[in-house]
mmCIF file of C-alpha atoms in Angstrom:
data_model
loop_
_atom_site.group_PDB
_atom_site.id
_atom_site.type_symbol
_atom_site.label_atom_id
_atom_site.label_comp_id
_atom_site.label_asym_id
_atom_site.label_seq_id
_atom_site.Cartn_x
_atom_site.Cartn_y
_atom_site.Cartn_z
ATOM 1 C CA UNK A 1 -3.957 26.918 18.046
ATOM 2 C CA UNK A 2 -2.362 25.217 15.061
ATOM 3 C CA UNK A 3 -0.870 27.351 12.222
ATOM 4 C CA UNK A 4 -0.574 25.893 8.743
ATOM 5 C CA UNK A 5 1.447 27.609 6.032
ATOM 6 C CA UNK A 6 1.243 26.639 2.384
ATOM 7 C CA UNK A 7 3.492 27.376 -0.622
ATOM 8 C CA UNK A 8 3.452 28.398 -3.324
ATOM 9 C CA UNK A 9 0.200 30.352 -3.690
ATOM 10 C CA UNK A 10 0.234 29.868 -7.404
ATOM 11 C CA UNK A 11 1.892 27.243 -9.622
ATOM 12 C CA UNK A 12 1.955 26.784 -13.390
ATOM 13 C CA UNK A 13 3.327 23.618 -14.981
ATOM 14 C CA UNK A 14 3.378 22.111 -18.440
ATOM 15 C CA UNK A 15 1.126 19.100 -19.017
ATOM 16 C CA UNK A 16 2.981 15.949 -18.128
ATOM 17 C CA UNK A 17 5.341 17.627 -15.696
ATOM 18 C CA UNK A 18 5.205 17.156 -11.940
ATOM 19 C CA UNK A 19 3.792 19.598 -9.354
ATOM 20 C CA UNK A 20 4.783 19.888 -5.720
ATOM 21 C CA UNK A 21 2.950 21.850 -3.013
ATOM 22 C CA UNK A 22 4.423 22.192 0.457
ATOM 23 C CA UNK A 23 2.912 22.854 3.887
ATOM 24 C CA UNK A 24 4.314 23.401 7.359
ATOM 25 C CA UNK A 25 2.515 23.084 10.611
ATOM 26 C CA UNK A 26 3.349 24.439 14.071
ATOM 27 C CA UNK A 27 1.793 21.989 16.602
ATOM 28 C CA UNK A 28 3.636 18.769 17.102
ATOM 29 C CA UNK A 29 0.359 17.255 18.403
ATOM 30 C CA UNK A 30 -1.161 17.329 14.901
ATOM 31 C CA UNK A 31 -1.520 13.759 13.664
ATOM 32 C CA UNK A 32 -3.735 13.866 10.596
ATOM 33 C CA UNK A 33 -3.048 15.764 7.325
ATOM 34 C CA UNK A 34 -5.636 15.754 4.531
ATOM 35 C CA UNK A 35 -5.330 17.381 1.095
ATOM 36 C CA UNK A 36 -8.314 18.877 -0.677
ATOM 37 C CA UNK A 37 -8.931 19.903 -4.262
ATOM 38 C CA UNK A 38 -11.396 22.721 -4.998
ATOM 39 C CA UNK A 39 -12.727 23.346 -8.468
ATOM 40 C CA UNK A 40 -14.344 26.645 -9.418
ATOM 41 C CA UNK A 41 -17.771 26.993 -7.758
ATOM 42 C CA UNK A 42 -17.546 23.752 -5.839
ATOM 43 C CA UNK A 43 -16.709 22.729 -2.296
ATOM 44 C CA UNK A 44 -13.319 21.141 -1.362
ATOM 45 C CA UNK A 45 -12.980 17.425 -2.211
ATOM 46 C CA UNK A 46 -10.621 15.176 -0.327
ATOM 47 C CA UNK A 47 -7.964 13.733 -2.642
ATOM 48 C CA UNK A 48 -5.547 12.054 -0.228
ATOM 49 C CA UNK A 49 -4.643 12.085 3.452
ATOM 50 C CA UNK A 50 -1.915 10.828 5.723
ATOM 51 C CA UNK A 51 -1.640 10.011 9.356
ATOM 52 C CA UNK A 52 1.367 10.705 11.582
ATOM 53 C CA UNK A 53 2.383 7.039 11.812
ATOM 54 C CA UNK A 54 3.117 6.899 8.086
ATOM 55 C CA UNK A 55 5.830 8.733 6.111
ATOM 56 C CA UNK A 56 4.404 8.442 2.640
ATOM 57 C CA UNK A 57 1.248 7.469 0.874
ATOM 58 C CA UNK A 58 0.493 7.093 -2.808
ATOM 59 C CA UNK A 59 -2.670 6.891 -4.904
ATOM 60 C CA UNK A 60 -1.999 6.598 -8.645
ATOM 61 C CA UNK A 61 -0.499 9.988 -9.726
ATOM 62 C CA UNK A 62 -0.861 11.545 -6.339
ATOM 63 C CA UNK A 63 1.458 11.110 -3.366
ATOM 64 C CA UNK A 64 1.821 12.807 0.024
ATOM 65 C CA UNK A 65 4.992 12.757 2.220
ATOM 66 C CA UNK A 66 5.247 13.678 5.866
ATOM 67 C CA UNK A 67 8.305 14.744 7.877
ATOM 68 C CA UNK A 68 7.225 14.902 11.486
ATOM 69 C CA UNK A 69 10.608 16.081 12.759
ATOM 70 C CA UNK A 70 10.598 19.046 10.449
ATOM 71 C CA UNK A 71 6.767 19.486 10.729
ATOM 72 C CA UNK A 72 6.176 19.617 7.012
ATOM 73 C CA UNK A 73 4.227 17.611 4.506
ATOM 74 C CA UNK A 74 4.010 17.846 0.712
ATOM 75 C CA UNK A 75 1.668 16.896 -2.090
ATOM 76 C CA UNK A 76 3.204 15.482 -5.295
ATOM 77 C CA UNK A 77 1.229 15.210 -8.541
ATOM 78 C CA UNK A 78 2.964 13.422 -11.340
ATOM 79 C CA UNK A 79 2.114 13.404 -15.062
ATOM 80 C CA UNK A 80 -0.095 16.404 -14.663
ATOM 81 C CA UNK A 81 -3.167 16.727 -16.837
ATOM 82 C CA UNK A 82 -5.342 19.862 -17.596
ATOM 83 C CA UNK A 83 -8.097 18.474 -15.291
ATOM 84 C CA UNK A 84 -5.652 18.769 -12.408
ATOM 85 C CA UNK A 85 -6.023 22.551 -12.643
ATOM 86 C CA UNK A 86 -7.705 23.682 -9.389
ATOM 87 C CA UNK A 87 -7.007 25.122 -5.943
ATOM 88 C CA UNK A 88 -5.440 22.694 -3.504
ATOM 89 C CA UNK A 89 -5.653 23.069 0.217
ATOM 90 C CA UNK A 90 -3.581 21.277 2.929
ATOM 91 C CA UNK A 91 -4.850 20.911 6.488
ATOM 92 C CA UNK A 92 -3.735 19.588 9.850
ATOM 93 C CA UNK A 93 -5.786 18.167 12.710
ATOM 94 C CA UNK A 94 -5.075 17.285 16.258
ATOM 95 C CA UNK A 95 -6.513 14.205 17.925
ATOM 96 C CA UNK A 96 -9.423 14.654 20.346
ATOM 97 C CA UNK A 97 -10.314 18.252 19.300
ATOM 98 C CA UNK A 98 -13.637 17.432 17.713
ATOM 99 C CA UNK A 99 -11.865 16.714 14.459
ATOM 100 C CA UNK A 100 -11.100 20.414 13.833
ATOM 101 C CA UNK A 101 -9.050 21.159 10.775
ATOM 102 C CA UNK A 102 -6.614 24.016 10.298
ATOM 103 C CA UNK A 103 -6.251 24.902 6.569
ATOM 104 C CA UNK A 104 -3.454 26.387 4.597
ATOM 105 C CA UNK A 105 -4.214 29.333 2.385
ATOM 106 C CA UNK A 106 -4.352 27.310 -0.856
ATOM 107 C CA UNK A 107 -2.335 26.796 -4.004
ATOM 108 C CA UNK A 108 -3.788 27.614 -7.471
ATOM 109 C CA UNK A 109 -2.475 25.070 -9.874
ATOM 110 C CA UNK A 110 -2.644 25.650 -13.597
ATOM 111 C CA UNK A 111 -1.619 22.882 -15.944
ATOM 112 C CA UNK A 112 -0.786 24.292 -19.403
ATOM 113 C CA UNK A 113 -1.690 21.927 -22.335
ATOM 114 C CA UNK B 1 -25.979 10.182 -2.355
ATOM 115 C CA UNK B 2 -26.717 13.774 -1.576
ATOM 116 C CA UNK B 3 -23.951 14.181 0.999
ATOM 117 C CA UNK B 4 -23.834 17.723 2.381
ATOM 118 C CA UNK B 5 -26.510 20.078 0.959
ATOM 119 C CA UNK B 6 -26.370 23.830 1.435
ATOM 120 C CA UNK B 7 -29.075 26.374 0.637
ATOM 121 C CA UNK B 8 -29.228 28.946 -0.794
ATOM 122 C CA UNK B 9 -26.393 28.889 -3.350
ATOM 123 C CA UNK B 10 -26.322 32.660 -3.728
ATOM 124 C CA UNK B 11 -27.757 35.576 -1.719
ATOM 125 C CA UNK B 12 -27.476 39.349 -1.625
ATOM 126 C CA UNK B 13 -28.305 40.997 1.724
ATOM 127 C CA UNK B 14 -28.523 44.638 2.791
ATOM 128 C CA UNK B 15 -26.468 45.790 5.815
ATOM 129 C CA UNK B 16 -28.381 45.059 9.025
ATOM 130 C CA UNK B 17 -30.600 42.292 7.520
ATOM 131 C CA UNK B 18 -30.548 38.814 8.990
ATOM 132 C CA UNK B 19 -30.650 35.422 7.353
ATOM 133 C CA UNK B 20 -30.081 31.743 7.980
ATOM 134 C CA UNK B 21 -27.762 29.583 5.888
ATOM 135 C CA UNK B 22 -29.105 26.044 5.820
ATOM 136 C CA UNK B 23 -27.009 22.889 5.928
ATOM 137 C CA UNK B 24 -28.128 19.311 6.066
ATOM 138 C CA UNK B 25 -26.279 15.985 5.663
ATOM 139 C CA UNK B 26 -27.621 12.526 5.014
ATOM 140 C CA UNK B 27 -24.482 10.472 6.117
ATOM 141 C CA UNK B 28 -25.458 10.234 9.791
ATOM 142 C CA UNK B 29 -22.275 12.104 10.731
ATOM 143 C CA UNK B 30 -21.865 13.277 14.303
ATOM 144 C CA UNK B 31 -19.547 16.207 13.601
ATOM 145 C CA UNK B 32 -20.560 19.256 11.562
ATOM 146 C CA UNK B 33 -18.735 22.508 10.791
ATOM 147 C CA UNK B 34 -19.184 25.954 9.285
ATOM 148 C CA UNK B 35 -16.349 27.701 7.448
ATOM 149 C CA UNK B 36 -15.951 30.979 5.596
ATOM 150 C CA UNK B 37 -13.619 31.331 2.678
ATOM 151 C CA UNK B 38 -12.162 34.734 1.744
ATOM 152 C CA UNK B 39 -9.895 35.147 -1.281
ATOM 153 C CA UNK B 40 -6.316 34.138 -0.478
ATOM 154 C CA UNK B 41 -7.209 33.267 3.096
ATOM 155 C CA UNK B 42 -8.121 29.647 3.030
ATOM 156 C CA UNK B 43 -10.932 28.312 5.143
ATOM 157 C CA UNK B 44 -11.586 29.691 8.601
ATOM 158 C CA UNK B 45 -13.706 27.769 11.143
ATOM 159 C CA UNK B 46 -16.749 29.684 12.414
ATOM 160 C CA UNK B 47 -18.521 27.164 14.596
ATOM 161 C CA UNK B 48 -18.606 23.430 14.928
ATOM 162 C CA UNK B 49 -20.770 20.715 16.594
ATOM 163 C CA UNK B 50 -19.792 17.314 17.862
ATOM 164 C CA UNK B 51 -23.372 16.122 18.158
ATOM 165 C CA UNK B 52 -27.049 17.255 18.520
ATOM 166 C CA UNK B 53 -27.365 19.904 21.192
ATOM 167 C CA UNK B 54 -23.623 20.605 21.398
ATOM 168 C CA UNK B 55 -21.990 23.539 19.648
ATOM 169 C CA UNK B 56 -18.703 25.357 20.060
ATOM 170 C CA UNK B 57 -16.840 28.404 18.687
ATOM 171 C CA UNK B 58 -14.165 28.212 16.039
ATOM 172 C CA UNK B 59 -11.587 30.791 15.049
ATOM 173 C CA UNK B 60 -13.979 33.510 13.787
ATOM 174 C CA UNK B 61 -17.396 33.221 15.568
ATOM 175 C CA UNK B 62 -18.250 36.891 16.022
ATOM 176 C CA UNK B 63 -21.417 37.929 14.245
ATOM 177 C CA UNK B 64 -22.759 34.402 13.806
ATOM 178 C CA UNK B 65 -24.855 31.900 15.706
ATOM 179 C CA UNK B 66 -25.577 28.275 15.269
ATOM 180 C CA UNK B 67 -27.864 25.523 16.596
ATOM 181 C CA UNK B 68 -27.884 21.752 16.290
ATOM 182 C CA UNK B 69 -31.292 20.312 17.190
ATOM 183 C CA UNK B 70 -30.915 17.200 15.004
ATOM 184 C CA UNK B 71 -28.021 15.118 13.704
ATOM 185 C CA UNK B 72 -28.791 16.078 10.136
ATOM 186 C CA UNK B 73 -29.114 19.885 10.317
ATOM 187 C CA UNK B 74 -26.664 22.636 11.311
ATOM 188 C CA UNK B 75 -28.018 26.127 10.333
ATOM 189 C CA UNK B 76 -25.835 29.235 10.542
ATOM 190 C CA UNK B 77 -27.529 32.543 11.547
ATOM 191 C CA UNK B 78 -26.363 36.023 10.717
ATOM 192 C CA UNK B 79 -28.255 38.453 12.881
ATOM 193 C CA UNK B 80 -27.077 41.909 11.686
ATOM 194 C CA UNK B 81 -25.305 41.503 8.406
ATOM 195 C CA UNK B 82 -22.165 43.555 7.872
ATOM 196 C CA UNK B 83 -20.048 44.095 4.736
ATOM 197 C CA UNK B 84 -17.191 42.133 6.414
ATOM 198 C CA UNK B 85 -19.350 39.072 6.292
ATOM 199 C CA UNK B 86 -19.298 39.024 2.466
ATOM 200 C CA UNK B 87 -17.736 35.646 1.825
ATOM 201 C CA UNK B 88 -18.339 32.115 0.555
ATOM 202 C CA UNK B 89 -19.656 29.871 3.423
ATOM 203 C CA UNK B 90 -19.046 26.109 3.453
ATOM 204 C CA UNK B 91 -20.673 23.518 5.686
ATOM 205 C CA UNK B 92 -18.930 20.222 6.313
ATOM 206 C CA UNK B 93 -19.480 17.017 8.212
ATOM 207 C CA UNK B 94 -17.438 14.063 9.383
ATOM 208 C CA UNK B 95 -18.009 10.824 11.224
ATOM 209 C CA UNK B 96 -16.705 10.100 14.648
ATOM 210 C CA UNK B 97 -14.509 7.030 14.973
ATOM 211 C CA UNK B 98 -13.102 7.047 18.507
ATOM 212 C CA UNK B 99 -10.215 9.471 18.898
ATOM 213 C CA UNK B 100 -9.162 8.993 15.326
ATOM 214 C CA UNK B 101 -9.430 12.054 12.941
ATOM 215 C CA UNK B 102 -11.649 11.507 9.862
ATOM 216 C CA UNK B 103 -12.023 13.323 6.519
ATOM 217 C CA UNK B 104 -14.536 16.213 6.373
ATOM 218 C CA UNK B 105 -17.072 16.205 3.542
ATOM 219 C CA UNK B 106 -18.023 19.614 2.184
ATOM 220 C CA UNK B 107 -21.145 21.078 0.595
ATOM 221 C CA UNK B 108 -20.785 23.329 -2.492
ATOM 222 C CA UNK B 109 -21.128 26.542 -0.550
ATOM 223 C CA UNK B 110 -23.278 29.638 -0.228
ATOM 224 C CA UNK B 111 -22.008 32.835 -1.848
ATOM 225 C CA UNK B 112 -23.163 35.767 0.251
ATOM 226 C CA UNK B 113 -22.781 39.459 -0.633
ATOM 227 C CA UNK B 114 -23.726 42.184 1.789
ATOM 228 C CA UNK B 115 -24.214 45.639 0.338
#
C-alpha cells in the first residue's frame, strides 16, 4: 500500500512568519493530495487539496505544491497567525480504491504571538 | 448542517467488554470510513464502505467489526475490548464522483479508554 511520510513532527514559528510542512509518498499511482487541520478535541478539517494534474494551488494564505517526479508535496502557510496553531496532516489517495486516504503522522504547528 | 455525527464522545470500558461506536452522516455520501488515531501515529484506516451492504478491511481491522445497512449509518463494533484499543476513533464520509477522489469529511471523534 501507499506510505506517506511527513516532516517536521513539530514546528514553532513567530507570528507573521511562514511555515512549511513537507510530505513524501511512495506510490506513483497516487493522484489526490488533501491537507487537513486538526484543532484540539476536534476532527480533521480539510484546508486545501491538490490533484496530480496541477503543480500548485493557492487559497489566500495557504498554498500547496506538488512535485510528481520526486513524489513530494508541501503545505505553505504565509503570514502565520496564532489561530493557525494546530496539528496538520497530509494524505495521499489512489484513484479507484474506494477513495482510501493514507495519512502522514502529523505536524504540530505552534505560532508564537 | 450536522455533517458527520459520532456518539458517544467519551467512553471508558473494562477489558473484555463490548461496545458499538455510532456514526451517522446526513450528506447522502456513498463512502464511509473508520479510523483510529494514536499519539504520533496519524490516522489508520480500520474499515471502510463504498455503499450500503458493502464493507471492506483497511490497514488495522483486527478486533473490530462493521456493518452498513443504510447509506447514513456506519457503526463500529468492538467485541472483546483490549487495552491496545485505547485510542481516538474518527468516522468520515465522502461522496462518489466517478473515479475522481473526493475530500473526506470527519466527525469530532470518540475517545475510548480500556482499563
